[in-house]
Amino acid sequence: MPCERKPMRYGHSEGHTEVCFDDTGRYIVTCGNDGDVRIWESLDDDDPKFITVGEKAYSLALKKGKLVTASSSNTVQIHTFPDGDPDGILTRFTTNATHVTFNRSGSRVAAGSSDFMVKVVEVSDSSQQKTLRGHEAPVLSVSFDPKDEYLASASCDGSVVVWNIEEQTRVISWPLLQKTNDVSNAKSLCRLAFQPAAGKFLAVPVETRVHLYERGSWEHVGTLSDELLTQPINVVAWSPCGRFLAAGTVGGLLTIWDVNSKLCVERQKHEKGFTVCSLAWHPSGSQIAYTDTEGCLGLLDRLGTSAVGTSSTKAPVPNPAKDYDNLFDEDDDRLMDEGLSDASSPAKKAVAGEDEDDDDFLIASTGRVRNRGAILDDENSLDTGSLKLGQNKFGDDYDDDDAGSSAAPAAAPLVPLRPVYEGPMPTPPQKAFQPGSTPAHLTHRFMMWNSVGIVRGYNDEQDNAIDVEFHDTAVHHAMHLTNSLGHTMADLSQEAVLLACPSTEELASKLQCLHFSSWDTNKEWMVDLPKGEDVKALCLGQGWAAIATSSLLLRLFSIGGVQREMFSVPGPVVCMAGHGEQLLVVYHRATGFDGDQALGVQLLQFGRKKRQLINGEPLPLSPKSYLSWVGFTAEGTPCYVDSDGLVRMLNRSLGNTWTPVCNTRETCKSKSDHYWVVGVHENPQQLRCIPCKGSRYPPTLPRPAVAILPFKLPLCQTSTEKGQMEEQYWRSVLFHNHYSFLSSSGYEVDEAAQTQSEKEQQELLMKMFALSCKLEREFRCVELAELMTQNVVTLAIRYASRSRRMNLAQRLSEVALEKSNQLQEDELEVPEEEPEFSSVRRTSGYRQTEPAGGPYSTGQNQEEDEELEEEEDGGEMETAETKRRLKAFAKDAGSPVKPSLTPVGRVGRSNPFKVAGSGKPTSSSGQPRVANILDNMTSSRKLAPLGGSAGKPSKSPVLKPLAPRTKAKAQSTLLQISGNKTANKNTAEPAAPAADLQKQPDPAAPVPPAENTENKRPKTGFQLWLDENRKIIIADSPDLDETDVIKEAMGRFRTLSAEERLSWTERAKGQTGDAADVKKRKRAEGGAENETAESDENNARKKSSLDPSSKLSAFAFHKN
């Protein structure tokens, strides 16, 4: 295709310049950096007409007498053509538009902008706009599908996207280009173009080639290349007939291909080698106008005759220009009528059989198709195998030397040559990234933003440096580092800054650490990785650093530079995070399909005992999303965020599952807004992130402000009171799991905060319980009681009784009984050295001598009834209850309590928990204790002589018996449980010191061993049952020691029916009174010399009077 290159001429001032022809081909229209649009009648026109549209004109498009320009005023304007009269503003952006184009009919204009948005505007009514959001960097170019269904756009974020215009959704996206942060820094303008007429192909310039994608299937069906092309292609343009494609490069080379044969038919060089930044074909196809970055205009002439001559072997064409015009018009009409997806070539025969697949015929006729079969060749090949060669209409033209063609019989023209895959398509795996960093292609970027500080990277003409800034300057002062090695990754901790750079052809990938917390003078170390191994991700922990490499290795280093363990990772690492002794690694475990990523996660702990907490479990992501941030909360719980804005946190109490705790998209005002997460805190519950308007990440300047988002579990019906309380409860449970993890890992925890959190949870349960009572949901009440602690169940029983829900109270008492048994069972599981297990005080605050009955009592105290009537404030009561419960848990296990017995006959049905405050002397009138749940149950107390300690009454809590009183209310037995149980916890604390004090003063009068064993204690139903069945158990299992015998007995006793257990309890209760009389007589004989032992007995006896079996009988409404 020999053509004539006309000499260049000055058009505009230096800078980006664009050119187009009008519909008739009479005028050449250009715009440039001087803000003018010039209308040339020919290349030799010395006095072109001009229209000033702004300070700068970035792009223009012309159709049907309408001239559209993108100017520096951030607007897309419209003028009449050729008069140049202003006709209004089509649309506005927040920054300048970069490219505008008309659709085929001229009814719509598409514009891409530096604010990452693409808009499609109706020319007749500019209020009819569609906005396409999704690019993450300035838009380079846009192109309409001739059928007006799709729009293609290229962006500085490296992607080429095809959009469905009506639905405003992405159809497909290809990561084809090199990322950059602005159009001015882009290597190529990537001016892509749909084939005119049928629009069968989309041409996308990628580096030195042009990729062809098939419309509809969006498969890559071919590549146009030329060995002489060494510079990136900047712009492509189709000939009006759709057969030829012209391309202009950064180096000034102009190339034209015949798309059917994929052969280069013309090459021209810019006379000065400047970058070609715009191309336009004359409507006849006989000329190409082009402009360069210096503002000059050039022309290639006489393309038409030779172009047709090369392809018109079948029919002579007397008038090429006219013929092109006619063919173009006819082809449009025919395609619109018949719906054929093909473009016409000038020499195409009008034969129905050949019309359908003329392109395929031409591709096949080059001979490159013969022995390809289903094998994919390299991308230079004429046909990558994705093009549907489909119809074997060529008959004997094909050789039968491959399975593909021989499998298709000639008689069946619609059978494909090879099977067509129609299943789910694989998802491109997401690239490795550093959490808390912005993309590496930006010249100014955050290399790391975390809870310690900020690492910024600068890479421009003036400077290549790294700034490190600490949120708390007490950790270290700010640092400025020169980035001579080209570090692209960073992490920051309280101890060090870790940096890494990729390898180059000459240099290995390097890891550099600035250990600023070191006490010696050498605070920096560096490691070179083996050849061919690149750092892909890195992180810092407490005293260690970790890197993941391209060799699928994870290497550990000490913070001082000692190489430690290394191991292989199952797949390419996506990112890593470290916190204290924990390391979280996320990697590709497989190929994802249909837009989903298939990621795996490993969680390791490097304590004294190294272990793997999560071993390669799949990482759950939202559908069609990817991972955008991974890290730990300030308290050490792993969490991550996906591209849909969903924050998930590890739930250690539910088998290391991931629970969604926040959706940042719910607080975004528009689809293009995002939150960039920088930190998570569990106490207080805060998600720290940076709001990004119209972007996924923030700019470095001005310094972005951090916002705090609340957490909210996505429970159902959170608008209702029930849903809100459920959400608060489970969120509280989840966000306080870290206490148990930290304490199990040997860390100190804030007990006050832990106590407060548990108190909040129990308050919420009590509120939900009250709400369920109001709603007559008694079964739900029992379910809630299962979640309560034993103390709060007593409050629930009290509430149910007050509400006259006796059936519910009965059920709740069974729940309380189960909880008591469970506590005892848990305590029994701790191995004891002595079989005398019943003498050991546990952290639970409940005595082991209450087997089945737990802390319930039938003692019918008038005082408890009065207390119940007086204390109506449930919330206050609950607070104190919870405090008592937690206080008991905080005590040390294993301090012995010395049991002794008091005759029940002397004591009566007293409240055995009236213990004077251990630090204060008590008066006989008795003062109410403010902090106790049993405030109102005050009693008069006397000091009893305790041998040598009689002079120190403040250290010896002594109990005074109370006279029994008559029952005040019919239901009092149901309600005494709360008072008894809490008091039980209170006495658990002073009981041990009291016993010690009682032992110390008078060593000359020890308690005889016989007084201190089980046979002197009132036996419970379980113990009676054990005495009778011990021989059977030992006969069944002769190897069991005493502790195991008791465990086995407990298990068997629980399998008895409720009636059998109750009968044993009744028998035990009957024996209690007899035993008390015997002991009373013994005390009378004892005389004054046994006073110490007597007061010992006094203490424990008052405990024992709370006979568990009698409590049970009360809850079973047993009438004595």
Coordinates of N, CA, C and O in Angstrom, one line a residue, residues 1013-1074:
T1013 N -13.7 -35.1 109.5 CA -13.9 -36.0 108.3 C -15.4 -36.0 107.9 O -16.2 -35.5 108.6
E1014 N -15.6 -36.7 106.8 CA -16.9 -36.7 106.2 C -18.0 -37.2 107.1 O -19.1 -36.9 107.1
N1015 N -17.6 -38.2 108.0 CA -18.7 -38.9 108.8 C -19.3 -38.0 109.8 O -20.3 -38.3 110.4
K1016 N -18.6 -36.8 110.1 CA -19.2 -35.9 111.0 C -20.0 -34.8 110.3 O -20.5 -33.9 111.0
R1017 N -20.1 -34.8 109.1 CA -20.7 -33.8 108.3 C -22.1 -34.3 107.9 O -22.2 -35.5 107.6
P1018 N -23.1 -33.5 107.8 CA -24.4 -34.0 107.3 C -24.3 -34.5 105.9 O -23.9 -33.7 105.0
K1019 N -24.7 -35.7 105.6 CA -24.4 -36.3 104.3 C -25.5 -35.8 103.4 O -26.7 -35.7 103.7
T1020 N -25.1 -35.6 102.1 CA -26.0 -35.2 101.0 C -26.6 -36.5 100.4 O -26.1 -37.6 100.7
G1021 N -27.6 -36.3 99.6 CA -28.2 -37.4 98.9 C -27.2 -38.2 98.1 O -27.2 -39.4 98.0
F1022 N -26.3 -37.5 97.4 CA -25.3 -38.1 96.6 C -24.4 -39.0 97.4 O -24.0 -40.1 97.1
Q1023 N -24.0 -38.4 98.6 CA -23.0 -39.2 99.4 C -23.7 -40.4 100.0 O -23.0 -41.5 100.1
L1024 N -25.0 -40.3 100.3 CA -25.7 -41.5 100.8 C -25.7 -42.6 99.7 O -25.4 -43.8 99.9
W1025 N -26.0 -42.1 98.5 CA -26.1 -43.0 97.3 C -24.7 -43.7 97.1 O -24.6 -44.8 96.8
L1026 N -23.7 -42.8 97.2 CA -22.3 -43.3 97.0 C -21.9 -44.4 98.0 O -21.3 -45.4 97.7
D1027 N -22.3 -44.1 99.3 CA -22.0 -45.1 100.3 C -22.5 -46.5 100.0 O -21.9 -47.5 100.2
E1028 N -23.8 -46.5 99.5 CA -24.4 -47.8 99.2 C -23.9 -48.4 97.9 O -24.0 -49.6 97.7
N1029 N -23.5 -47.6 97.0 CA -23.1 -48.2 95.7 C -21.6 -48.2 95.4 O -21.1 -48.5 94.3
R1030 N -20.8 -47.8 96.4 CA -19.3 -47.7 96.2 C -18.8 -49.1 95.8 O -18.0 -49.3 94.9
K1031 N -19.3 -50.2 96.5 CA -18.7 -51.5 96.3 C -19.0 -51.9 94.8 O -18.2 -52.6 94.2
I1032 N -20.2 -51.6 94.3 CA -20.6 -52.0 92.9 C -19.6 -51.3 92.0 O -19.1 -51.9 91.0
I1033 N -19.4 -50.0 92.2 CA -18.5 -49.2 91.3 C -17.1 -49.8 91.3 O -16.5 -50.0 90.3
I1034 N -16.6 -50.1 92.5 CA -15.2 -50.7 92.6 C -15.1 -52.1 92.0 O -14.2 -52.4 91.4
A1035 N -16.2 -52.8 92.2 CA -16.2 -54.2 91.6 C -16.2 -54.0 90.0 O -15.5 -54.8 89.4
D1036 N -16.9 -53.0 89.5 CA -16.9 -52.9 88.0 C -15.5 -52.4 87.5 O -15.1 -52.8 86.5
S1037 N -14.9 -51.5 88.3 CA -13.6 -50.9 87.8 C -12.7 -50.9 89.0 O -12.5 -49.9 89.7
P1038 N -12.0 -52.1 89.3 CA -11.2 -52.2 90.5 C -9.9 -51.2 90.4 O -9.3 -51.0 91.4
D1039 N -9.6 -50.8 89.2 CA -8.3 -50.0 89.1 C -8.5 -48.5 89.4 O -7.6 -47.7 89.5
L1040 N -9.7 -48.1 89.7 CA -10.0 -46.6 89.9 C -9.5 -46.2 91.3 O -9.6 -46.9 92.3
D1041 N -8.8 -45.0 91.3 CA -8.5 -44.4 92.6 C -9.7 -43.7 93.2 O -10.7 -43.6 92.5
E1042 N -9.6 -43.1 94.4 CA -10.7 -42.5 95.0 C -11.4 -41.4 94.2 O -12.6 -41.3 94.1
T1043 N -10.5 -40.5 93.6 CA -11.0 -39.4 92.8 C -11.8 -39.9 91.6 O -12.9 -39.4 91.3
D1044 N -11.3 -41.0 90.9 CA -12.0 -41.5 89.8 C -13.3 -42.2 90.2 O -14.3 -42.2 89.5
V1045 N -13.3 -42.8 91.4 CA -14.5 -43.4 91.9 C -15.6 -42.4 92.0 O -16.8 -42.6 91.6
I1046 N -15.2 -41.2 92.6 CA -16.2 -40.2 92.8 C -16.7 -39.6 91.5 O -17.9 -39.4 91.3
K1047 N -15.8 -39.5 90.5 CA -16.2 -39.0 89.2 C -17.2 -39.9 88.6 O -18.3 -39.5 88.1
E1048 N -16.9 -41.2 88.7 CA -17.8 -42.2 88.1 C -19.1 -42.2 88.8 O -20.2 -42.3 88.2
A1049 N -19.1 -42.1 90.2 CA -20.3 -42.0 90.9 C -21.2 -40.8 90.5 O -22.4 -40.9 90.4
M1050 N -20.5 -39.7 90.3 CA -21.2 -38.5 89.9 C -22.0 -38.7 88.6 O -23.1 -38.4 88.4
G1051 N -21.2 -39.4 87.7 CA -21.9 -39.6 86.4 C -23.1 -40.5 86.5 O -24.1 -40.3 85.9
R1052 N -22.9 -41.6 87.3 CA -24.0 -42.5 87.5 C -25.2 -41.9 88.2 O -26.4 -42.1 87.9
F1053 N -24.9 -41.1 89.2 CA -26.0 -40.4 90.0 C -26.8 -39.5 89.1 O -28.0 -39.4 89.2
R1054 N -26.1 -38.9 88.2 CA -26.9 -38.0 87.3 C -27.8 -38.7 86.3 O -28.7 -38.1 85.7
T1055 N -27.5 -40.0 86.1 CA -28.3 -40.7 85.2 C -29.6 -41.2 85.8 O -30.5 -41.7 85.2
L1056 N -29.7 -41.1 87.2 CA -30.9 -41.5 87.8 C -32.0 -40.6 87.5 O -31.8 -39.4 87.1
S1057 N -33.3 -41.0 87.6 CA -34.4 -40.2 87.3 C -34.5 -39.1 88.4 O -33.9 -39.2 89.5
A1058 N -35.3 -38.0 88.1 CA -35.4 -36.9 89.1 C -36.0 -37.5 90.4 O -35.7 -37.0 91.5
E1059 N -37.0 -38.4 90.3 CA -37.7 -38.9 91.5 C -36.7 -39.7 92.4 O -36.7 -39.5 93.6
E1060 N -35.8 -40.5 91.7 CA -34.9 -41.3 92.5 C -33.9 -40.3 93.2 O -33.6 -40.5 94.4
R1061 N -33.4 -39.3 92.5 CA -32.5 -38.4 93.1 C -33.1 -37.7 94.3 O -32.5 -37.4 95.3
L1062 N -34.4 -37.3 94.1 CA -35.1 -36.6 95.1 C -35.3 -37.5 96.4 O -35.2 -37.0 97.5
S1063 N -35.6 -38.8 96.2 CA -35.8 -39.7 97.3 C -34.5 -39.8 98.1 O -34.5 -39.7 99.4
W1064 N -33.3 -39.8 97.4 CA -32.0 -39.9 98.1 C -31.8 -38.6 98.9 O -31.3 -38.6 100.0
T1065 N -32.2 -37.5 98.3 CA -32.1 -36.2 98.9 C -32.9 -36.1 100.2 O -32.5 -35.6 101.3
E1066 N -34.1 -36.6 100.1 CA -35.0 -36.6 101.3 C -34.4 -37.5 102.5 O -34.4 -37.1 103.6
R1067 N -33.9 -38.6 102.1 CA -33.2 -39.5 103.1 C -32.1 -38.8 103.8 O -31.9 -38.8 105.0
A1068 N -31.3 -38.1 103.0 CA -30.2 -37.3 103.5 C -30.7 -36.2 104.5 O -30.1 -36.0 105.5
K1069 N -31.8 -35.6 104.1 CA -32.3 -34.5 104.9 C -32.8 -35.1 106.3 O -32.6 -34.5 107.3
G1070 N -33.4 -36.2 106.2 CA -33.8 -36.9 107.4 C -32.7 -37.2 108.4 O -32.7 -37.0 109.6
Q1071 N -31.5 -37.6 107.8 CA -30.4 -37.9 108.7 C -29.7 -36.7 109.2 O -29.1 -36.8 110.3
T1072 N -29.9 -35.6 108.6 CA -29.2 -34.4 109.0 C -29.6 -34.0 110.4 O -28.8 -33.6 111.3
G1073 N -30.9 -34.0 110.7 CA -31.4 -33.6 112.0 C -30.9 -34.6 113.1 O -30.4 -34.1 114.2
D1074 N -30.8 -35.9 112.8 CA -30.3 -36.8 113.8 C -28.9 -36.6 114.1 O -28.4 -36.5 115.3

